Coordinates of C-alpha atoms in Angstrom, one line a residue:
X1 CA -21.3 22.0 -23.0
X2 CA -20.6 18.5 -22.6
X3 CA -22.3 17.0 -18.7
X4 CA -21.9 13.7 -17.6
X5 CA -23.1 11.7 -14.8
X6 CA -21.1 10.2 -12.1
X7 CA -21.5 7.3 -9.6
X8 CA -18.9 6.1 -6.9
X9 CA -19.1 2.9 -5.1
X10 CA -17.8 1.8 -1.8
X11 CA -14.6 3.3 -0.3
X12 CA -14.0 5.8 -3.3
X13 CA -17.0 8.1 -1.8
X14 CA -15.0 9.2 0.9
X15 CA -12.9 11.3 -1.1
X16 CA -16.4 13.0 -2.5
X17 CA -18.5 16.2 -1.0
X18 CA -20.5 15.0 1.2
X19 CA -23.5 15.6 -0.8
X20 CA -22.4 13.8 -4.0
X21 CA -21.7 10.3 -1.7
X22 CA -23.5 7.2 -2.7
X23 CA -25.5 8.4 -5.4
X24 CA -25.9 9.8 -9.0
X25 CA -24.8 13.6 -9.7
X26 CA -24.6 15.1 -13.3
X27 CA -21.9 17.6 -13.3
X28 CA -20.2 19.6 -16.5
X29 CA -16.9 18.5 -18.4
X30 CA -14.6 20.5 -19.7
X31 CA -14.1 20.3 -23.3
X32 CA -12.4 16.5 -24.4
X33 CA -12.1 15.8 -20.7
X34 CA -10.9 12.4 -19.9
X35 CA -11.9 9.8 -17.7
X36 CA -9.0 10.5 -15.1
X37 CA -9.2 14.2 -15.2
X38 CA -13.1 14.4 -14.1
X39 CA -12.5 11.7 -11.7
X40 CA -9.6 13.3 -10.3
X41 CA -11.5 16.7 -10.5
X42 CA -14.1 15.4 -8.2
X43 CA -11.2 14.8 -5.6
X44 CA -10.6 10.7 -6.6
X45 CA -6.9 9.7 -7.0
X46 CA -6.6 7.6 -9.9
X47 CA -4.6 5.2 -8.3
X48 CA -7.4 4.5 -6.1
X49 CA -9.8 3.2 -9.0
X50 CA -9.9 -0.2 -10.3
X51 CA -12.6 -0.6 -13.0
X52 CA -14.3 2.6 -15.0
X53 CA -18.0 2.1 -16.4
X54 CA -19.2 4.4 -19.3
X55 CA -22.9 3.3 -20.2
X56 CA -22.0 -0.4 -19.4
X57 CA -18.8 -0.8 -20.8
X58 CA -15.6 -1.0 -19.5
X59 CA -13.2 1.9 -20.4
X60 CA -9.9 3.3 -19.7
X61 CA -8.3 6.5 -18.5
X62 CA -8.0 8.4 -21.6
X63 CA -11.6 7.7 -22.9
X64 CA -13.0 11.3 -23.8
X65 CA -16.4 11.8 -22.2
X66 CA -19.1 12.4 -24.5
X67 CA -22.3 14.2 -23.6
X68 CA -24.8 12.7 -21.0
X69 CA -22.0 9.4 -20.3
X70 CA -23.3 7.2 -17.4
X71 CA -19.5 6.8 -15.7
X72 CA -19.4 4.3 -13.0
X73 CA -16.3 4.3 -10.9
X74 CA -15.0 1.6 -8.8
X75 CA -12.4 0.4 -6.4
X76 CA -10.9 -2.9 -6.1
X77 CA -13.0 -5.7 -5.8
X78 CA -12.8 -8.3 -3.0
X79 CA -15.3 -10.6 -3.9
X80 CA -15.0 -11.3 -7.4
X81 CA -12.5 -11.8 -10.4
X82 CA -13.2 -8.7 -12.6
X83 CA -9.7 -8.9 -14.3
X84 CA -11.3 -9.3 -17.6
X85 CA -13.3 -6.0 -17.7
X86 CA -10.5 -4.4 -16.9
X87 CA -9.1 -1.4 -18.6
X88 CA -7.4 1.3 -16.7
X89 CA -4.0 -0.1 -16.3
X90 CA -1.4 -2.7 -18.5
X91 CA -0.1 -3.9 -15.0
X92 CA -2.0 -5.1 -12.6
X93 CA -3.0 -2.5 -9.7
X94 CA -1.1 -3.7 -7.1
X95 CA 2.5 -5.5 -6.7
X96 CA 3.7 -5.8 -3.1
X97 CA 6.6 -3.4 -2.8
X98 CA 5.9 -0.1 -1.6
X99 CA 7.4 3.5 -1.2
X100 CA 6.0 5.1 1.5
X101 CA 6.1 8.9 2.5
X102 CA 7.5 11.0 5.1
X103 CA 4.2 10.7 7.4
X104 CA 3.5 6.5 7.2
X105 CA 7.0 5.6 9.1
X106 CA 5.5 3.0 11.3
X107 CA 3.5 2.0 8.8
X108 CA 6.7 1.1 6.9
X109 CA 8.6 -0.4 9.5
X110 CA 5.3 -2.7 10.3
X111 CA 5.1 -3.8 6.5
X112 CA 8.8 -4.7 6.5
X113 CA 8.0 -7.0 9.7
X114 CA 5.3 -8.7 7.6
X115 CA 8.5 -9.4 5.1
X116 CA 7.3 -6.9 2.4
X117 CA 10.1 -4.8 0.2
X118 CA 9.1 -1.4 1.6
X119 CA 11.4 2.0 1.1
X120 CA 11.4 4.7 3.5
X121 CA 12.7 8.2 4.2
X122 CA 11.5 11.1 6.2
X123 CA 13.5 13.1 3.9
X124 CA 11.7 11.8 0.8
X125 CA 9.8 14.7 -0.7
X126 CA 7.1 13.9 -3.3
X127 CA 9.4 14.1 -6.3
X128 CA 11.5 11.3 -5.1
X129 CA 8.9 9.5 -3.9
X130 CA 7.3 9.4 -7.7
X131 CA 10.4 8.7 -9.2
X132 CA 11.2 5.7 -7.1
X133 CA 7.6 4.4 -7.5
X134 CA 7.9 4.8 -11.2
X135 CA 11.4 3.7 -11.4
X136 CA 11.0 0.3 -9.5
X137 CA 7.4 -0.7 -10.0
X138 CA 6.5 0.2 -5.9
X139 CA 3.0 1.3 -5.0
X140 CA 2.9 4.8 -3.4
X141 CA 1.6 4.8 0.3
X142 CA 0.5 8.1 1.2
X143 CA -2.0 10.1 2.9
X144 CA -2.0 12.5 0.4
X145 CA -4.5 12.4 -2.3
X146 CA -2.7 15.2 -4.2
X147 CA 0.3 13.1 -4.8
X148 CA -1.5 9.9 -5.5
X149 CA -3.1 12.4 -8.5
X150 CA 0.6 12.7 -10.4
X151 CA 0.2 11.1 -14.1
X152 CA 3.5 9.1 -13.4
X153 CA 2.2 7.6 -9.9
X154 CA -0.1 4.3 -11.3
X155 CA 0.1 2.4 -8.4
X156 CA -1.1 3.9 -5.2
X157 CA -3.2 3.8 -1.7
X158 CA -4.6 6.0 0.0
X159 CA -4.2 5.4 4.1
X160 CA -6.8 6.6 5.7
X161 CA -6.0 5.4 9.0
X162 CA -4.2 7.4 11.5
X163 CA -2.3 4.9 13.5
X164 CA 0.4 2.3 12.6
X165 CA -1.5 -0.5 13.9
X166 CA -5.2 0.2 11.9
X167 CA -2.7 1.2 8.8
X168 CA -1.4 -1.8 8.4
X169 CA -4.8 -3.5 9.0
X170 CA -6.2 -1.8 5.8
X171 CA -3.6 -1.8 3.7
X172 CA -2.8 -5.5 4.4
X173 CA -7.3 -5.7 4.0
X174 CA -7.3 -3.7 1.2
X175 CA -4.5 -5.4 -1.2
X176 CA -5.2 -9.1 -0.1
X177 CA -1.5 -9.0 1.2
X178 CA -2.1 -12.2 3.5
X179 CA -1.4 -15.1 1.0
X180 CA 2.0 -13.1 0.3
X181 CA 3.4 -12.3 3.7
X182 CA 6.7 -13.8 4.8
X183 CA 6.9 -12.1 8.3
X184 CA 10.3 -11.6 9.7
X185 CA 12.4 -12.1 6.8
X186 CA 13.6 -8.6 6.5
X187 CA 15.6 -5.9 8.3
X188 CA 13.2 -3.7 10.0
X189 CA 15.9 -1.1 10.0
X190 CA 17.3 -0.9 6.4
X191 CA 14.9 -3.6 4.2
X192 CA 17.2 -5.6 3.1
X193 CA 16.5 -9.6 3.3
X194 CA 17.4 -11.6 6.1
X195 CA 19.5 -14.8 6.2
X196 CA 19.5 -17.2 8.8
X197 CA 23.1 -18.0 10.6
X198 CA 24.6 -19.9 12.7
X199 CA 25.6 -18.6 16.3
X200 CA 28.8 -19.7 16.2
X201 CA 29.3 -17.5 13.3
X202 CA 28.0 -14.5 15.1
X203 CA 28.8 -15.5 18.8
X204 CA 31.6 -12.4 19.1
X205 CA 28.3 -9.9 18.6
X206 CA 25.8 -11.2 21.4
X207 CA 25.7 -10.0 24.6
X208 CA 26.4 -12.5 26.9
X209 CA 22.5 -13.5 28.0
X210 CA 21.8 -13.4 24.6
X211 CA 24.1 -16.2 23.8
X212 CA 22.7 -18.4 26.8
X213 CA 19.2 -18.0 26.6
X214 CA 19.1 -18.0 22.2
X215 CA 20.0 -20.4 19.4
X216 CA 18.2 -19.1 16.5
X217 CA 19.5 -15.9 14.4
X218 CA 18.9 -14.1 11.6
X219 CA 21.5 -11.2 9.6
X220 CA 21.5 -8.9 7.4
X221 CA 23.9 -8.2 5.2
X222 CA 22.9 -4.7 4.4
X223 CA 23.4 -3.3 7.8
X224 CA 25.1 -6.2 9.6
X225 CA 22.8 -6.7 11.9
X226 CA 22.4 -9.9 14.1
X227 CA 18.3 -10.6 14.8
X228 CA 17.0 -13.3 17.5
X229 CA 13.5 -14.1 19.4
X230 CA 14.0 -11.2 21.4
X231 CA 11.7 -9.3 24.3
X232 CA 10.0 -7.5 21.6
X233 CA 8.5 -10.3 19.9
X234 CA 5.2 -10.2 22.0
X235 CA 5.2 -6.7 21.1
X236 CA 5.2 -7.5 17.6
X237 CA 3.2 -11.0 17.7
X238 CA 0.3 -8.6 19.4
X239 CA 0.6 -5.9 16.6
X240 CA -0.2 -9.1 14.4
X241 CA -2.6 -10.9 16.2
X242 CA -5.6 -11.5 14.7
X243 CA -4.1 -10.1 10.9
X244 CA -2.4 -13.3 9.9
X245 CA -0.8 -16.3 11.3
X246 CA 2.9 -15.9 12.0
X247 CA 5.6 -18.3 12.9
X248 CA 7.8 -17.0 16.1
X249 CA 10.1 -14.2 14.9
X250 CA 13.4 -13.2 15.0
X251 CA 14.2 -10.3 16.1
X252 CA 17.2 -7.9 17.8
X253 CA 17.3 -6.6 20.7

């Protein structure tokens, strides 16, 4: 019988039993049991991992526990560069376009106001979802840690937030997506890149105090539709406030 013992730092321990948070435990593998399969058997996604300690050196996934291993298990690291140690992935964890599921729709419509490529679907079921992600490079957003486990899925996040607004505060918090946003510069309604325009070119589609009160617009060539600085944008500014600085928007009304 091969055992091995485990340690989980920060954020990863709240997928743990309570009684095996923030500390050692020494459990039993089963036989050639990989990294990913024990850590995944303790109730960690892997996607949720960034760097993988087995007595003091950094190892990947597949690495077959031996008996009495020391595996230390981390998430991403905010404070320091540890992009050489690293060994659990060819790609880098995270690339700023998501798929997100059935349950994070506001989520996903907040993430496409911050300019990020994000698909959604209520109709998406988890096979879809893993085929787009693996298809197109996105990272899964889920609250479901079961889905985050599928082999194929190898960028992921785990929301642990229940409402839009903290959602987007850690996921933006988690994957350092400040220095990348370009809020406003896609369709909240079908994702597709926005394009500003001249109101003469779109003056047949605004409603009359629209077109005296507005000069600056926005469309999309997906949907067709016409955006301006509209009545929602302190609705929107607010949802930002405080998350990263943002330019006035343009939005439809």
């Amino acid at each position: 019988m091969v055992t091995a013992t485990f340690r989980f730092y920060e954020e990863l321990n709240d997928f743990l039993a309570p009684k095996r948070r923030k500390q050692e435990f020494t459990v039993p593998c089963a036989q050639a049991a990989t990294t990913k399969h024990m850590i995944e058997a303790l109730g960690v996604p892997h996607t949720e991992v960034e760097l993988i300690l087995v007595n003091g050196e950094s190892v990947g996934f597949s690495y077959l526990l031996q008996d009495s291993d020391r595996v230390a298990v981390y998430p991403r690291f905010e404070a320091m560069d540890v992009t050489p140690l690293l060994r659990v992935r060819e790609q880098p964890l995270r690339q700023p376009r998501f798929v997100a599921d059935a349950h994070l729709g506001g989520l996903a419509h907040m993430l496409r106001m911050l300019g990020y490529d994000t698909l959604y679907d209520n109709h998406f079921d988890d096979d879809e979802i893993v085929v787009i992600a693996e298809r197109d490079g996105r990272i899964v957003l889920t609250r479901d840690r079961e889905l985050l486990k599928r082999r194929a899925v190898t960028h992921g996040c785990y929301v642990h937030a229940l409402k839009s607004e903290a959602q987007l505060r850690e996921v933006v918090e988690r994957l350092d997506l400040t220095r990348s946003a370009r809020p406003f510069t896609r369709c909240l309604h079908c994702n597709m890149p926005l394009r500003p325009v001249d109101k003469a070119s779109v003056l047949d589609r605004l409603p009359p105090r629209v077109r005296a009160h507005y000069e600056r617009f926005s469309l999309c060539d997906g949907c067709g539709r016409v955006y301006w600085e509209g009545s929602h944008w302190r609705n929107m500014r607010r949802a930002l406030d405080g998350l990263l600085p943002v330019d006035p928007i343009v939005e439809d009304d």
